[in-house]
Amino acid sequence: MGVNEIPAGMTLEVLRDAQLQSLRQAKSSLHESVPTTIAGIPAWQFVYTSEGLRALDVLMVRGNEVFMFIYRSQPEKYFKFLPIVEQMITSVEFLS
């Protein structure tokens, strides 16, 4: 998981579009791009294949920060560990 500050007013939709543009430029094979929620906060989930790896990225904006959940795996191991990754993501809570 990574956290970065973003400019005031930056929206999830702007970040989603930037991520989609980045995936297209990298010639990634996009399997899924869907809205979701984490801790009751809107988020966006991407599943794709790039450079021989299967990937799951989830972006969420909270205040002036973007939270990025990133999972990469060899395709044959991706689904084996996916439930653990999903459990970690859905267990996120904010104390303040």
XYZ file of N, CA and C in Angstrom:
288
model
N 0.844 -1.172 0.000
C 0.000 0.000 0.000
C 0.886 1.230 0.000
N 0.484 2.210 -0.766
C 1.199 3.474 -0.798
C 0.238 4.621 -0.573
N 0.757 5.699 -0.034
C -0.049 6.904 0.200
C 0.737 8.090 -0.342
N 0.083 8.899 -1.155
C 0.708 10.104 -1.699
C -0.228 11.282 -1.540
N 0.349 12.458 -1.302
C -0.456 13.673 -1.285
C -0.826 14.036 -2.715
N -2.018 14.595 -2.857
C -2.481 15.042 -4.166
C -2.973 16.484 -4.033
N -3.019 17.211 -5.144
C -3.507 18.591 -5.086
C -4.958 18.657 -4.607
N -5.283 19.728 -3.924
C -6.660 19.935 -3.465
C -7.595 19.878 -4.667
N -8.706 19.206 -4.508
C -9.699 19.111 -5.567
C -9.472 17.966 -6.541
N -8.346 17.248 -6.413
C -8.088 16.095 -7.286
C -9.123 15.028 -6.953
N -9.770 14.489 -7.969
C -10.857 13.537 -7.740
C -10.432 12.118 -8.107
N -11.195 11.182 -7.623
C -10.981 9.783 -7.960
C -11.120 9.584 -9.472
N -12.057 10.284 -10.085
C -12.282 10.137 -11.520
C -11.065 10.599 -12.327
N -10.429 11.679 -11.906
C -9.224 12.168 -12.586
C -8.103 11.137 -12.444
N -7.939 10.594 -11.256
C -6.909 9.572 -11.030
C -7.215 8.296 -11.814
N -8.478 7.923 -11.864
C -8.880 6.748 -12.642
C -8.502 6.919 -14.107
N -8.841 8.082 -14.663
C -8.540 8.340 -16.068
C -7.031 8.343 -16.323
N -6.265 8.894 -15.396
C -4.805 8.903 -15.535
C -4.246 7.482 -15.493
N -4.802 6.654 -14.616
C -4.356 5.259 -14.526
C -4.694 4.505 -15.814
N -5.883 4.716 -16.342
C -6.268 4.063 -17.593
C -5.351 4.491 -18.739
N -5.020 5.774 -18.777
C -4.104 6.282 -19.803
C -2.731 5.630 -19.660
N -2.260 5.520 -18.436
C -0.958 4.895 -18.173
C -0.950 3.424 -18.610
N -2.028 2.725 -18.327
C -2.120 1.312 -18.716
C -2.138 1.165 -20.234
N -2.836 2.079 -20.907
C -2.861 2.029 -22.377
C -1.472 2.284 -22.954
N -0.785 3.275 -22.405
C 0.552 3.607 -22.899
C 1.531 2.453 -22.678
N 1.345 1.722 -21.583
C 2.221 0.590 -21.278
C 1.799 -0.670 -22.036
N 0.733 -0.540 -22.839
C 0.202 -1.667 -23.611
C -0.190 -2.842 -22.707
N -0.733 -2.489 -21.541
C -1.236 -3.498 -20.615
C -2.553 -4.053 -21.133
N -2.864 -5.269 -20.757
C -4.126 -5.894 -21.120
C -5.093 -5.723 -19.946
N -6.040 -4.811 -20.091
C -6.983 -4.497 -19.019
C -8.090 -5.546 -18.974
N -8.268 -6.155 -17.806
C -9.308 -7.167 -17.621
C -10.536 -6.592 -16.916
N -10.303 -5.583 -16.055
C -11.413 -5.046 -15.262
C -11.065 -3.635 -14.806
N -12.047 -2.766 -14.859
C -11.935 -1.411 -14.339
C -13.303 -1.073 -13.771
N -13.431 -1.148 -12.432
C -14.749 -1.030 -11.809
C -14.692 -0.206 -10.522
N -15.795 0.475 -10.207
C -15.868 1.177 -8.926
C -16.041 0.181 -7.782
N -15.556 0.574 -6.617
C -15.708 -0.230 -5.413
C -15.690 0.719 -4.218
N -15.717 0.194 -3.022
C -15.581 1.024 -1.821
C -14.621 0.353 -0.851
N -13.928 1.182 -0.099
C -13.040 0.706 0.966
C -13.352 1.552 2.192
N -13.698 0.908 3.272
C -14.057 1.606 4.514
C -15.132 2.661 4.251
N -16.065 2.344 3.349
C -17.150 3.255 3.038
C -16.771 4.404 2.123
N -15.558 4.402 1.607
C -15.069 5.487 0.748
C -14.993 4.979 -0.691
N -15.495 5.748 -1.653
C -15.411 5.313 -3.053
C -13.969 5.049 -3.480
N -13.796 4.010 -4.276
C -12.472 3.635 -4.775
C -12.642 3.098 -6.192
N -11.526 2.848 -6.868
C -11.575 2.283 -8.211
C -10.591 1.136 -8.291
N -11.035 0.036 -8.874
C -10.234 -1.191 -8.962
C -9.904 -1.513 -10.416
N -8.637 -1.836 -10.648
C -8.146 -2.229 -11.964
C -7.520 -3.612 -11.857
N -7.840 -4.478 -12.794
C -7.177 -5.781 -12.907
C -6.633 -5.847 -14.330
N -5.348 -6.145 -14.448
C -4.723 -6.144 -15.771
C -3.493 -7.042 -15.777
N -2.991 -7.281 -16.982
C -1.750 -8.018 -17.160
C -0.762 -7.086 -17.844
N 0.452 -7.047 -17.315
C 1.493 -6.192 -17.875
C 2.848 -6.810 -17.602
N 3.680 -6.837 -18.617
C 5.050 -7.348 -18.491
C 5.084 -8.741 -17.861
N 4.115 -9.567 -18.234
C 4.082 -10.948 -17.765
C 3.517 -11.154 -16.375
N 3.047 -10.087 -15.734
C 2.476 -10.191 -14.392
C 0.994 -9.840 -14.418
N 0.231 -10.510 -13.585
C -1.185 -10.164 -13.380
C -1.209 -9.175 -12.219
N -2.038 -8.144 -12.333
C -2.009 -7.070 -11.348
C -3.405 -6.658 -10.901
N -3.477 -6.226 -9.657
C -4.668 -5.622 -9.071
C -4.217 -4.308 -8.445
N -4.792 -3.204 -8.884
C -4.533 -1.896 -8.285
C -5.866 -1.350 -7.808
N -5.882 -0.788 -6.615
C -7.076 -0.120 -6.105
C -6.658 1.276 -5.670
N -7.368 2.284 -6.174
C -7.105 3.677 -5.823
C -8.261 4.227 -5.011
N -7.920 4.996 -3.981
C -8.943 5.605 -3.141
C -8.455 6.998 -2.738
N -9.325 7.986 -2.822
C -8.989 9.352 -2.419
C -9.675 9.645 -1.094
N -8.869 10.142 -0.170
C -9.399 10.571 1.132
C -8.711 11.879 1.481
N -9.491 12.954 1.489
C -8.911 14.276 1.730
C -7.952 14.636 0.607
N -6.732 14.995 0.979
C -5.737 15.346 -0.033
C -4.696 14.236 -0.209
N -5.144 12.992 -0.013
C -4.251 11.842 -0.178
C -4.897 10.780 -1.059
N -4.061 10.124 -1.846
C -4.514 8.966 -2.603
C -3.862 7.742 -1.976
N -4.677 6.749 -1.704
C -4.210 5.475 -1.165
C -4.196 4.487 -2.317
N -3.075 3.794 -2.496
C -2.916 2.862 -3.605
C -2.596 1.475 -3.057
N -3.460 0.547 -3.347
C -3.247 -0.844 -2.976
C -2.785 -1.550 -4.244
N -1.640 -2.194 -4.201
C -1.036 -2.767 -5.399
C -0.656 -4.217 -5.131
N -1.121 -5.099 -5.993
C -0.795 -6.523 -5.905
C -0.326 -6.985 -7.274
N 0.841 -7.586 -7.338
C 1.404 -8.134 -8.574
C 1.784 -9.584 -8.331
N 1.560 -10.425 -9.326
C 1.893 -11.836 -9.167
C 2.097 -12.480 -10.529
N 2.828 -13.565 -10.528
C 2.884 -14.389 -11.723
C 1.462 -14.894 -11.960
N 1.026 -14.933 -13.209
C -0.370 -15.311 -13.491
C -0.805 -16.626 -12.843
N 0.054 -17.612 -12.806
C -0.339 -18.909 -12.244
C -0.497 -18.874 -10.718
N 0.016 -17.846 -10.056
C -0.118 -17.731 -8.597
C -1.100 -16.638 -8.178
N -1.567 -15.842 -9.131
C -2.411 -14.691 -8.830
C -3.639 -15.070 -8.003
N -4.408 -16.044 -8.457
C -5.658 -16.390 -7.765
C -5.415 -17.117 -6.444
N -4.261 -17.719 -6.292
C -3.939 -18.401 -5.036
C -3.867 -17.404 -3.873
N -3.258 -16.242 -4.125
C -3.064 -15.260 -3.056
C -4.091 -14.133 -3.068
N -4.923 -14.066 -4.103
C -5.901 -12.993 -4.220
C -6.835 -12.886 -3.006
N -7.364 -13.978 -2.452
C -8.247 -13.838 -1.284
C -7.567 -13.160 -0.088
N -6.298 -13.423 0.098
C -5.559 -12.787 1.203
C -5.426 -11.297 0.947
N -5.091 -10.933 -0.282
C -4.948 -9.524 -0.655
C -6.286 -8.809 -0.498
N -7.357 -9.413 -0.986
C -8.679 -8.796 -0.860
C -9.075 -8.623 0.595
N -8.751 -9.587 1.429
C -9.062 -9.473 2.861
C -8.283 -8.327 3.492
N -7.030 -8.178 3.110
C -6.227 -7.073 3.627
C -6.828 -5.733 3.224
N -7.228 -5.612 1.967
C -7.793 -4.349 1.479
C -9.105 -4.036 2.172
N -9.985 -5.027 2.285
C -11.298 -4.776 2.896
C -11.228 -4.570 4.409
N -10.093 -4.911 5.020
C -9.949 -4.725 6.464
C -9.473 -3.320 6.837
N -9.186 -2.489 5.851
C -8.689 -1.146 6.128
C -9.729 -0.342 6.887
N -9.276 0.333 7.929
C -10.126 1.215 8.709
C -9.372 2.497 8.971
N -10.084 3.609 9.049
C -9.478 4.893 9.385
C -9.940 5.270 10.789
N -8.996 5.603 11.625
C -9.325 5.935 13.001
C -9.747 7.384 13.171
N -9.394 8.217 12.228
C -9.803 9.627 12.310
C -10.129 10.173 10.951
